[in-house]
Short mmCIF file of C-alpha atoms and ligand atoms in Angstrom, two decimals:
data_model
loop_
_atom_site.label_atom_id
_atom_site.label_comp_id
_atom_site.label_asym_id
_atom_site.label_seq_id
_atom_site.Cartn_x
_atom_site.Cartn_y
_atom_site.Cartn_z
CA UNK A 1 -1.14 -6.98 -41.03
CA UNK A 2 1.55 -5.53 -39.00
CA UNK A 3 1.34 -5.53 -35.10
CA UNK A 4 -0.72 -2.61 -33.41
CA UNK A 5 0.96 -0.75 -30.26
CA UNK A 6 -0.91 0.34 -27.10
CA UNK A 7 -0.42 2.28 -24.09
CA UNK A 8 -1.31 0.74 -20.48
CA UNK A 9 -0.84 2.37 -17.13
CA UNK A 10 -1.00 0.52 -13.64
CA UNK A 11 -2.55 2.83 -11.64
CA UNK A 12 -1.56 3.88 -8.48
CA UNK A 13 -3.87 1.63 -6.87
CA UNK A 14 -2.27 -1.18 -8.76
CA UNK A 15 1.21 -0.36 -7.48
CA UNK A 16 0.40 0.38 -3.95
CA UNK A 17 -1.62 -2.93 -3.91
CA UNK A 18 1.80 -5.29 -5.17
CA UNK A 19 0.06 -6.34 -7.90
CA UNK A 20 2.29 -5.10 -10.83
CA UNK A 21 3.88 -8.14 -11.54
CA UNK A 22 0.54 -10.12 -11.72
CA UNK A 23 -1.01 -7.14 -14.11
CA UNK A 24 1.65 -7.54 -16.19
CA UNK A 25 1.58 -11.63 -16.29
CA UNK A 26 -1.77 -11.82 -17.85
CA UNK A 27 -0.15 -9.69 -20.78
CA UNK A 28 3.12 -11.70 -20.42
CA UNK A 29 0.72 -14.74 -20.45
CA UNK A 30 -1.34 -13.57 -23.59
CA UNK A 31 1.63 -13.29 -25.90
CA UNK A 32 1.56 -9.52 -26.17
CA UNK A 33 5.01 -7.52 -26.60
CA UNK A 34 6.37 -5.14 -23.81
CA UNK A 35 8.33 -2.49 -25.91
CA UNK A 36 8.63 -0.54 -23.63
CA UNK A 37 8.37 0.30 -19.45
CA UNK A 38 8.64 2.47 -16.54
CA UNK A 39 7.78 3.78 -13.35
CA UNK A 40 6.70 7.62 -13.16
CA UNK A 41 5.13 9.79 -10.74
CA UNK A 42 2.98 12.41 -13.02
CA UNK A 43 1.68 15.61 -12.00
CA UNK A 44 -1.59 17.93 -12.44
CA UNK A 45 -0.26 19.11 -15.92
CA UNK A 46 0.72 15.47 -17.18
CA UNK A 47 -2.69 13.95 -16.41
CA UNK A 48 -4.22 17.00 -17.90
CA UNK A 49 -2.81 16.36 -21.07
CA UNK A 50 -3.61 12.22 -21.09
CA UNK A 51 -7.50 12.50 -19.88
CA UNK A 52 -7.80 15.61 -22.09
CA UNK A 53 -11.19 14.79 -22.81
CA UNK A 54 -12.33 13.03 -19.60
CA UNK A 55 -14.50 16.33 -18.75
CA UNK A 56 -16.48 16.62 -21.92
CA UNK A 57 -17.10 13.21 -21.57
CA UNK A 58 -17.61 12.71 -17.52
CA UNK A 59 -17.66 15.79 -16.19
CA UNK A 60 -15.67 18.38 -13.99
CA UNK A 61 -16.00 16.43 -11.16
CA UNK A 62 -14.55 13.38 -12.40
CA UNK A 63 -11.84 14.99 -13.70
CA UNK A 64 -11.08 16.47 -10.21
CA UNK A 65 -11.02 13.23 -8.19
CA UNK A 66 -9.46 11.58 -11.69
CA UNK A 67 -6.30 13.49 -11.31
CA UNK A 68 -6.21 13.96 -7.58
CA UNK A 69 -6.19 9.72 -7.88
CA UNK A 70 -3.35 9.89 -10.64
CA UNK A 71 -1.04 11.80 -9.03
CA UNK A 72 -1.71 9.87 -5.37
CA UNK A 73 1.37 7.91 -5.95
CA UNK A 74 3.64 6.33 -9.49
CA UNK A 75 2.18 4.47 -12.12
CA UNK A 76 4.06 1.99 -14.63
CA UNK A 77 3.51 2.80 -18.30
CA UNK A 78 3.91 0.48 -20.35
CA UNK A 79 3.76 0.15 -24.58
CA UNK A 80 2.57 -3.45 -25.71
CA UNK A 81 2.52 -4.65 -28.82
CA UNK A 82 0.43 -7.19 -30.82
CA UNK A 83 -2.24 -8.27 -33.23
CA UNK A 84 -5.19 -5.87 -32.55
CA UNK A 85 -3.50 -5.04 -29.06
CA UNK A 86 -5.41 -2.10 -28.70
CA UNK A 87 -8.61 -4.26 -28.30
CA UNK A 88 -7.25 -7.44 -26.94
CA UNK A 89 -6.17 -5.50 -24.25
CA UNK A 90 -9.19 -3.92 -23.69
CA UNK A 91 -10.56 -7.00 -23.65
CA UNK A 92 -8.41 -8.14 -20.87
CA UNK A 93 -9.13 -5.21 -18.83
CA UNK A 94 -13.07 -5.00 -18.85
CA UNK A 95 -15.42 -2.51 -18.32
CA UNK A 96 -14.29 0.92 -16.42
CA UNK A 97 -16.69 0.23 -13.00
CA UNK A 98 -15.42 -2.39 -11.55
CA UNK A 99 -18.86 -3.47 -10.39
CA UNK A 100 -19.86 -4.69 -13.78
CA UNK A 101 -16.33 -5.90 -15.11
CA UNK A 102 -16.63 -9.41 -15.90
CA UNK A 103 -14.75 -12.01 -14.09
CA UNK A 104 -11.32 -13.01 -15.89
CA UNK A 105 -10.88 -9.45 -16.84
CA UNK A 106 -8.17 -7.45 -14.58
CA UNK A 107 -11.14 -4.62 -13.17
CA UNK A 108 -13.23 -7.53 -12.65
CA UNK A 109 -10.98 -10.18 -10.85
CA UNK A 110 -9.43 -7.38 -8.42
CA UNK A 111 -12.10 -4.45 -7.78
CA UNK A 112 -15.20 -4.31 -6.96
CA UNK A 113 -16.31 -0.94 -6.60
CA UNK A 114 -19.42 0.46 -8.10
CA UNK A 115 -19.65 4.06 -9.72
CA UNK A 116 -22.52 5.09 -7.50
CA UNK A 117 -20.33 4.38 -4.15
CA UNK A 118 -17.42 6.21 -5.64
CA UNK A 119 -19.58 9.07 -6.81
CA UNK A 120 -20.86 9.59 -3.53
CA UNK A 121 -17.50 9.23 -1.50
CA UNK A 122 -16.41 12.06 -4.13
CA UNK A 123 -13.63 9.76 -5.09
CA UNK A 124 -12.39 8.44 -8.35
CA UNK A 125 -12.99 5.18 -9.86
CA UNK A 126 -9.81 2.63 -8.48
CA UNK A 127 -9.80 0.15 -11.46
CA UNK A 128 -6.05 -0.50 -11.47
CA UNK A 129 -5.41 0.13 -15.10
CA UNK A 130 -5.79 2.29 -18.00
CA UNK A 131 -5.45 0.74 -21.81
CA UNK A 132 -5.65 2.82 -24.83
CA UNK A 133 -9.68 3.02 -26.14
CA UNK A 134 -8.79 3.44 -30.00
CA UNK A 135 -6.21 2.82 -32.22
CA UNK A 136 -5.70 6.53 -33.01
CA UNK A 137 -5.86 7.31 -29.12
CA UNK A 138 -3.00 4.66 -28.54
CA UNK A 139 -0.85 6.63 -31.35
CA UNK A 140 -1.33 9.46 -29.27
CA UNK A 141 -1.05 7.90 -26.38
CA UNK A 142 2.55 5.99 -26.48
CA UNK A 143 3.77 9.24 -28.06
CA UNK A 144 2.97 11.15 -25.04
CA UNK A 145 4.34 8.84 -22.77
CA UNK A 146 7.47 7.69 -24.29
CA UNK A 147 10.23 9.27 -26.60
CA UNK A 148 11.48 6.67 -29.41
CA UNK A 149 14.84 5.69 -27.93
CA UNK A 150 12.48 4.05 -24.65
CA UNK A 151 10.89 1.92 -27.16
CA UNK A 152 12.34 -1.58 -28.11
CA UNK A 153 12.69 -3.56 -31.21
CA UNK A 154 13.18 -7.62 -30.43
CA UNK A 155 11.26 -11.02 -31.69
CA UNK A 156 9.82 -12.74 -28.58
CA UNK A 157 9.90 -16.73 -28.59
CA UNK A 158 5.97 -16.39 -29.59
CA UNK A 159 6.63 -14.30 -32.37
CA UNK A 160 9.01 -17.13 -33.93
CA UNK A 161 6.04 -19.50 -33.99
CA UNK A 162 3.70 -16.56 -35.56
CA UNK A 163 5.59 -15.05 -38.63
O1 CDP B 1 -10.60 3.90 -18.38
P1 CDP B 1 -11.77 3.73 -19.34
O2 CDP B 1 -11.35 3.99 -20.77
O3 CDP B 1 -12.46 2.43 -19.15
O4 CDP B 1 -12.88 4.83 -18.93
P2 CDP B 1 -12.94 6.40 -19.25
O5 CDP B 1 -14.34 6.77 -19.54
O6 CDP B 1 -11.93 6.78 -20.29
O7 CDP B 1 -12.56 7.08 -17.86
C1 CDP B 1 -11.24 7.21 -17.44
C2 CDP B 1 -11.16 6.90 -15.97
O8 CDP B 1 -11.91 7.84 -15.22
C3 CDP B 1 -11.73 5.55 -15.55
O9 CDP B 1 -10.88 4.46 -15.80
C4 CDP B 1 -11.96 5.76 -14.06
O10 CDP B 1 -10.77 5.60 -13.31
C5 CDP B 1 -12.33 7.25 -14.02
N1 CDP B 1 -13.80 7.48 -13.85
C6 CDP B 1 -14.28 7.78 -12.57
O11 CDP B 1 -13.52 7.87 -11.63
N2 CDP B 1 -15.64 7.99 -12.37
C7 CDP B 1 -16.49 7.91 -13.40
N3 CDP B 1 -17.80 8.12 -13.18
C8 CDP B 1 -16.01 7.60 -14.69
C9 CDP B 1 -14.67 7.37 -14.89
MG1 MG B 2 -10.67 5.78 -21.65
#
């Protein structure tokens, strides 16, 4: 079975609150592959064009407050590579309101905040991260984000003890 890639983004809340290095140490930690990373500031267009489907799905208004949060300030993109990665990292992630994200998982160990208080504040969810849903959206995904020459081929140390 060869290894699945997937796309993650520290949100801006993640950068702005010093904890990219931590976010990326539980994947670090886990044994999953960074092919490939950088900073970026996005605009209106870009985040368009990643939550394409966010307002069939949530609604206008989350859209709104979706990309007005997206564009507050960079993200890090990153592509990481693994067995099932696009569900493992899900996995380590948890659920999208913080509220209900289980301990251990990123949303749950460093947010709190529920979807009714962000709702009414007219704000978008802060849950630190994004990770690719599906295996077909993380296709699209780490093509949108990053051309072929910013993603890396190399064997990590845990990679020598699995194949
Ligand atoms: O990120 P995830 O795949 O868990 O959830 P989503 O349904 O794809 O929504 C994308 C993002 O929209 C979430 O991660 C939240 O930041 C935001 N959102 C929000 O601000 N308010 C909602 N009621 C639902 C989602
Ligand atoms: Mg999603």
């Amino acid at each position: 079975m060869n290894p699945e890639r997937t796309l993650v983004l520290i949100k801006p809340d993640g950068v702005k609150r010093g904890l990219i290095g931590r976010i990326l140490s539980r994947f670090e930690d886990a044994g999953l592959k960074i092919v490939g990373t950088k900073m970026v500031q996005i605009d209106e267009d870009f985040g368009q064009k990643h939550y394409h489907d966010i307002a069939e799905r949530r609604g206008e208004q989350v859209l709104h407050s979706l990309l007005k949060f997206m564009t507050s300030g960079p993200v890090v993109a990153m592509c990481l590579e693994g067995i099932n990665a696009v569900e493992n990292v899900r996995k380590m992630v948890g659920g999208t309101e913080p509220k209900g994200a289980l301990p251990g998982t990123i949303r749950g160990d460093f947010a709190h905040m529920s979807f009714g208080h962000a709702d009414t504040q007219k704000k978008a969810i802060e849950n630190l991260i994004h990770a690719s849903g599906t295996v077909t959206e993380a296709e699209q995904e780490v093509f949108l984000w990053f051309n072929m020459e910013e993603l890396h081929s190399y064997k990590t140390v845990h990679e020598v003890h699995v194949f």
